[in-house]
Coordinates of C-alpha atoms and ligand atoms in Angstrom, one line a residue:
X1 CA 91.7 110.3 71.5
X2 CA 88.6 111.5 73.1
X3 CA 87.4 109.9 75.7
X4 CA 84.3 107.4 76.9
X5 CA 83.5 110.5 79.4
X6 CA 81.1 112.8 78.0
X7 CA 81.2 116.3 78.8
X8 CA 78.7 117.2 82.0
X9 CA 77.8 120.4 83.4
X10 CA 81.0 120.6 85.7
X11 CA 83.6 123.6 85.2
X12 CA 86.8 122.8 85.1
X13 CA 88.6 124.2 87.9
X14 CA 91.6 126.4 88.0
X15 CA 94.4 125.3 90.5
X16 CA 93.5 126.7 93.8
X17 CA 94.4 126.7 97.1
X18 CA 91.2 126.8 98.5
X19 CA 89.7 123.9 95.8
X20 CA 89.6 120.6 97.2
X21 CA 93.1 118.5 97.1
X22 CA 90.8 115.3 95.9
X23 CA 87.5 115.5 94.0
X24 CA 85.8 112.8 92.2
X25 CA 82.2 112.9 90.8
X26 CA 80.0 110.4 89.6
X27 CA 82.9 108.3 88.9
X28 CA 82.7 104.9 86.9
X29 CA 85.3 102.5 86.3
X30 CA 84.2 99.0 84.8
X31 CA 86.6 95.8 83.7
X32 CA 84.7 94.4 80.7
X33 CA 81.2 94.1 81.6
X34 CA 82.2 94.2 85.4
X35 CA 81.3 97.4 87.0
X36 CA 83.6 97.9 89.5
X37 CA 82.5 101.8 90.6
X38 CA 79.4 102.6 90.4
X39 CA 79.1 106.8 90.8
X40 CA 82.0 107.7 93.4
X41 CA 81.3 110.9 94.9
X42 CA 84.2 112.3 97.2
X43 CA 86.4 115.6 98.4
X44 CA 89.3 115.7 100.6
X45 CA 90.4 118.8 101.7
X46 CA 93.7 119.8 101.9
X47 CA 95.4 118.5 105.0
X48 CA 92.6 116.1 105.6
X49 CA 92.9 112.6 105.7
X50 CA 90.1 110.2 104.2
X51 CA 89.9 106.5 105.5
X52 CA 88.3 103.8 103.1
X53 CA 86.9 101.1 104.7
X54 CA 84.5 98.5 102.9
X55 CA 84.4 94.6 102.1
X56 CA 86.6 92.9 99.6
X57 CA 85.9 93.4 96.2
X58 CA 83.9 96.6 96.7
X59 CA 86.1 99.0 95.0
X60 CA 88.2 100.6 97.6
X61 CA 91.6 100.0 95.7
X62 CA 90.4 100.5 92.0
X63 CA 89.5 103.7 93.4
X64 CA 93.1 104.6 94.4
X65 CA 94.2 103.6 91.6
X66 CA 91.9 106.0 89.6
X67 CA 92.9 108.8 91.7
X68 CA 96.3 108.4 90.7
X69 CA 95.4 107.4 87.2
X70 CA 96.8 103.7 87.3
X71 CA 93.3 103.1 86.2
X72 CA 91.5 105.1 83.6
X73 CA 87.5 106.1 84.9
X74 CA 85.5 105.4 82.4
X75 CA 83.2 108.0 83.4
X76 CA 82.5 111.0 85.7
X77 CA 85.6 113.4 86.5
X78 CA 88.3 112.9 89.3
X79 CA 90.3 116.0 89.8
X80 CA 93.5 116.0 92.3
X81 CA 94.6 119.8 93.2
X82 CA 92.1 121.1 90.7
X83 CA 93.6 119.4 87.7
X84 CA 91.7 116.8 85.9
X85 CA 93.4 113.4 86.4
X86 CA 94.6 111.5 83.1
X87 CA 92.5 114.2 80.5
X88 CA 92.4 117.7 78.9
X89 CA 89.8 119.4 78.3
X90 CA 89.4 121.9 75.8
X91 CA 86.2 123.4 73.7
X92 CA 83.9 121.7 76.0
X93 CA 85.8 117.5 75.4
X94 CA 88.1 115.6 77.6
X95 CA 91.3 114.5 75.4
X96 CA 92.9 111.5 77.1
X97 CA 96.4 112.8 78.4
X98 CA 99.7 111.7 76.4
X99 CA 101.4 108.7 78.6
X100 CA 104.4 111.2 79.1
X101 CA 101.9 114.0 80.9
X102 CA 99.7 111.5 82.6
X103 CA 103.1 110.1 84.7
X104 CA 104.4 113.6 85.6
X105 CA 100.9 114.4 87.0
X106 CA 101.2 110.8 88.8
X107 CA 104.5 111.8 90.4
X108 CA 102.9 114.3 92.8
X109 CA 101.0 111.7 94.0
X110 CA 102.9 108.8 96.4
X111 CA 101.3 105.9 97.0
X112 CA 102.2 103.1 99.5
X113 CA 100.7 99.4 99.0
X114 CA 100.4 96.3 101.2
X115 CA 103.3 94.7 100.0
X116 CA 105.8 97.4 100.4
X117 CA 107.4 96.3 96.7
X118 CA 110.6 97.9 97.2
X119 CA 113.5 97.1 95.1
X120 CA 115.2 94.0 96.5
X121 CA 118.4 94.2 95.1
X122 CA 119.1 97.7 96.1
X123 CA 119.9 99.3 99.6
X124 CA 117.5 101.3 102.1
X125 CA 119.3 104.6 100.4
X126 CA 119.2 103.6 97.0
X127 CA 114.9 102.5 97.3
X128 CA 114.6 106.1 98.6
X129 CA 116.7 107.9 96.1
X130 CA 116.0 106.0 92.8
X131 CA 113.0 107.9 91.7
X132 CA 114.5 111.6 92.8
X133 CA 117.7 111.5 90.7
X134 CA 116.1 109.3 88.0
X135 CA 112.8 110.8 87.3
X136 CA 113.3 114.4 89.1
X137 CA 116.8 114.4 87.7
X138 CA 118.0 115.8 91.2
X139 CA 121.4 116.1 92.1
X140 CA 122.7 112.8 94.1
X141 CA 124.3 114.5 96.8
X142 CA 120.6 116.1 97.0
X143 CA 118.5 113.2 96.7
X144 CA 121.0 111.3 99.4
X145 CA 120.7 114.2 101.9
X146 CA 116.9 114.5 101.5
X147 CA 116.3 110.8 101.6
X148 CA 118.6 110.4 104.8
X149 CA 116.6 113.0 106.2
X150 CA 113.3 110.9 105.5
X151 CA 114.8 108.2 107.0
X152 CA 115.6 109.3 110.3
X153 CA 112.0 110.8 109.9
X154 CA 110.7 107.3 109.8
X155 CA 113.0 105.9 112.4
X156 CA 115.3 104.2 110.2
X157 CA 118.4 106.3 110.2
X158 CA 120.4 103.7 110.9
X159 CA 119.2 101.1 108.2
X160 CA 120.1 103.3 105.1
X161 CA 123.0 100.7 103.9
X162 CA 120.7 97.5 104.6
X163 CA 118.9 95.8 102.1
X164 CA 114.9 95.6 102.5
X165 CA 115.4 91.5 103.1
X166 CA 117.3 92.1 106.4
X167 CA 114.0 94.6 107.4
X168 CA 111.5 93.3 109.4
X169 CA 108.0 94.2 107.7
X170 CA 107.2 96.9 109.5
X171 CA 110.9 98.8 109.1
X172 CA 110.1 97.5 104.7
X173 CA 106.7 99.9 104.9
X174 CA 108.2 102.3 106.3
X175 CA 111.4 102.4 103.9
X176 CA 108.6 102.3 101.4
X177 CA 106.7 105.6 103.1
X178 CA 110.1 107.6 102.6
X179 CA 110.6 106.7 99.2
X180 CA 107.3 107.7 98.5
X181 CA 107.9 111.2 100.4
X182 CA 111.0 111.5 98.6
X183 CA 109.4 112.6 95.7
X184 CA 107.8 115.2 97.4
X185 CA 104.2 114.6 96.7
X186 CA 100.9 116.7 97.5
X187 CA 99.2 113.5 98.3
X188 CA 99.4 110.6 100.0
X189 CA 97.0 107.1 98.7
X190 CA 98.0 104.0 101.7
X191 CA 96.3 100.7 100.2
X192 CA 96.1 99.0 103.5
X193 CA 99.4 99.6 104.5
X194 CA 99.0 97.6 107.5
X195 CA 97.5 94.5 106.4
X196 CA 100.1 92.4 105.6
X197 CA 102.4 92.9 109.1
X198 CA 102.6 91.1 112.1
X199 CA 100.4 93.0 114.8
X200 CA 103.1 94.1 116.9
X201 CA 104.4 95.6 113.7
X202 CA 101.3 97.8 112.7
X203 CA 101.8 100.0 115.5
X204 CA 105.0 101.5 114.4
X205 CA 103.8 102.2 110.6
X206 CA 100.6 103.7 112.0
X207 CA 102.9 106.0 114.0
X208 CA 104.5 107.2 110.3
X209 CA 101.4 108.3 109.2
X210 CA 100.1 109.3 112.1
X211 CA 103.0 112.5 112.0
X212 CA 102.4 112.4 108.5
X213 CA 98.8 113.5 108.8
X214 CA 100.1 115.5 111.6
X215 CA 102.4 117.7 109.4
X216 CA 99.4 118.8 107.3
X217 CA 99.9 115.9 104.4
X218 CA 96.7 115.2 101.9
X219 CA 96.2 111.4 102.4
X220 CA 93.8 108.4 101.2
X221 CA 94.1 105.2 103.3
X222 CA 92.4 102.2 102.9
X223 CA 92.3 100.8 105.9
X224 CA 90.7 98.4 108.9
X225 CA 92.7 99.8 111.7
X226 CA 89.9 101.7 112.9
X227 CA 91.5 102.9 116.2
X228 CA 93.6 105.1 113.2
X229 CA 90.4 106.2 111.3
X230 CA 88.6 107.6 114.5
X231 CA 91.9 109.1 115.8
X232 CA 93.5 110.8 112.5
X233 CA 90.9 110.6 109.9
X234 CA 88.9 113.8 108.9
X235 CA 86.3 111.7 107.2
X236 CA 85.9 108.1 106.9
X237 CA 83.9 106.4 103.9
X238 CA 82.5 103.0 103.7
X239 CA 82.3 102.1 100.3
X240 CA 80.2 98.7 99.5
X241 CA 79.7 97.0 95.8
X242 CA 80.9 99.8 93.9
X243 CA 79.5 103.0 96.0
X244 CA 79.6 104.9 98.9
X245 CA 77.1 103.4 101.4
X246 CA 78.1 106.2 104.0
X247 CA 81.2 109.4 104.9
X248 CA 81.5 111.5 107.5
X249 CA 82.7 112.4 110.6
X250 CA 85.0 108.8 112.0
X251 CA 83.6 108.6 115.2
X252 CA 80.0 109.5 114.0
X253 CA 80.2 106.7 111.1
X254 CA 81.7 104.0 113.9
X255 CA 79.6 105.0 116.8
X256 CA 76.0 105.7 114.9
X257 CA 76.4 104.1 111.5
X258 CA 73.0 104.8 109.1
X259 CA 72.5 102.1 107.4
X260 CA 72.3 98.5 108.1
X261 CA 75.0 97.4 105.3
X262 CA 77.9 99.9 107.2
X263 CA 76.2 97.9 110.8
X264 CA 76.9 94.8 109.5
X265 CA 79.9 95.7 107.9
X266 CA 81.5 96.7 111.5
X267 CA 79.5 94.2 113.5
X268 CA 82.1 91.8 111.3
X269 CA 84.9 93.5 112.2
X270 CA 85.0 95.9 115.4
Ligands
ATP1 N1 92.5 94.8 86.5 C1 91.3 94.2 86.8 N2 90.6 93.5 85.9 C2 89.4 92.9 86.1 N3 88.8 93.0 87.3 C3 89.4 93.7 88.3 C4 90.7 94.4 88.1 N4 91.0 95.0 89.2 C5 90.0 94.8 90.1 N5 89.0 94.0 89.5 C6 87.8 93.6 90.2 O1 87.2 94.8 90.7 C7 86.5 94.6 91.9 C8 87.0 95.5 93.0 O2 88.4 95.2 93.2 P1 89.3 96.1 94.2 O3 90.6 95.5 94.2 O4 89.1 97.5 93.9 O5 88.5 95.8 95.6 P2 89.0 96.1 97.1 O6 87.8 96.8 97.7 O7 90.2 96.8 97.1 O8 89.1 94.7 97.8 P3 90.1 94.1 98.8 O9 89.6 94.6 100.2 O10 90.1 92.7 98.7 O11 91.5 94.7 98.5 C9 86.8 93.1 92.2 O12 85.7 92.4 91.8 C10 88.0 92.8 91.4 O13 88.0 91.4 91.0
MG2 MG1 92.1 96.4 97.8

């Protein structure tokens, strides 16, 4: 099917280490006549983390969900390590991508929500392992040594045979970070991973991706914890009714914001 995107000026881009891990331009999503984003322009670098802050309902989590194709743009391009998410393009038109090759490009991508929706029924181990040997097809005795690995990663070596209900919230988002790793992704997209914890929680999944970002991992957070966006983010992007008002530097954005909608914004919550 082609798609509502029509075909702009931009080249498609061969995969390359030195092309950005995440690029969107101009991108558009609407619900009906509701336009949700209104002309996203972003990069992240590899190994550089990007924090989204902005008010509710201003697009911050539609736009995850476009960059791992949850949600289809319906126009500009989004490219995640130099592929074009959810299309082909050939003889100058985007063809949208069979259902089959849009979720094996989704699998290099991990995403971690507010409510860590792990699998309720099933242990600590078997959350982590589930996708590996059933998607990846990797050997168990694989998937079970890689995942115990992640576990002690996350500080929860010794929670592999619980279920997620005897987890506190904190110990859940985490379980949910190493299943997400398990899959061995390029990039990382946190929808305000924090959000939904006790305080005295946060701190401990904040640690998680603080290594994480540490070891050189591509990530997208949406997030208010701005102690974490001045400390870890690269670049930090308040995004307001669909665009973004203002990115750049963390501590420049926080400490000298340019316009008086990003003020406002963090006059509400700093
Ligand atoms: N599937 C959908 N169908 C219709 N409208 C939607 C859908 N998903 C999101 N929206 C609308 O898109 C807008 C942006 O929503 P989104 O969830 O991206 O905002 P957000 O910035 O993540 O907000 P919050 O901080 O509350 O999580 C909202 O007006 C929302 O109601
Ligand atoms: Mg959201």
């Amino acid at each position: 099917m082609s798609a509502a995107i029509g075909p702009d000026s931009t080249d498609s881009i061969a995969t390359d280490p030195s092309a950005p891990m995440v690029r969107a331009d101009r991108v558009c999503k609407n619900f009906g006549s509701l336009q949700v984003l209104k002309g996203i322009s972003l990069e992240v670098k590899r190994g550089e983390v990007l924090c989204l802050i902005g008010p509710s309902g201003s697009g911050k989590s539609t736009f995850l969900r476009c960059i791992n194709h949850l949600e289809v743009v319906n126009a500009g391009r989004l490219y995640v390590d130099g592929d074009l998410v959810g299309y082909r393009e050939a003889n100058g038109k985007l063809y949208e991508l069979h259902p089959r090759e849009a979720a094996k490009q989704r699998r290099d991508i991990g995403m971690v929500f507010q409510h860590f929706n792990l699998f309720p029924h099933r242990t600590v181990l078997e959350n982590v392992i589930e996708a590996p040997t059933q998607v990846k097809k990797i050997r168990k005795a694989d998937a079970v040594a890689r995942a115990e690995e992640l576990l002690a990663r996350v500080g929860l070596a010794d929670k592999a045979d619980s279920y997620p209900a005897q987890l506190s919230g904190g110990q859940q988002q985490r379980v949910a970070i190493a299943r997400a790793l398990a899959m061995d992704p390029k990039l990382m997209l946190f929808d305000e991973p924090t959000s939904a914890l006790d305080p005295e929680l946060v701190g401990e999944v904040l640690g998680v991706m603080r290594e994480l970002a540490a070891s050189g991992m591509t990530m997208v957070v949406v997030t208010h914890e701005m102690g974490f966006a001045r400390e870890v983010a690269d670049q930090l992007a308040f995004m307001d009714g669909g665009v973004v008002v203002e990115a750049g530097d963390p501590r420049e954005v926080l400490a000298n914001p340019q316009h008086d909608r990003t003020k406002a914004f963090l006059s509400r919550i700093l």
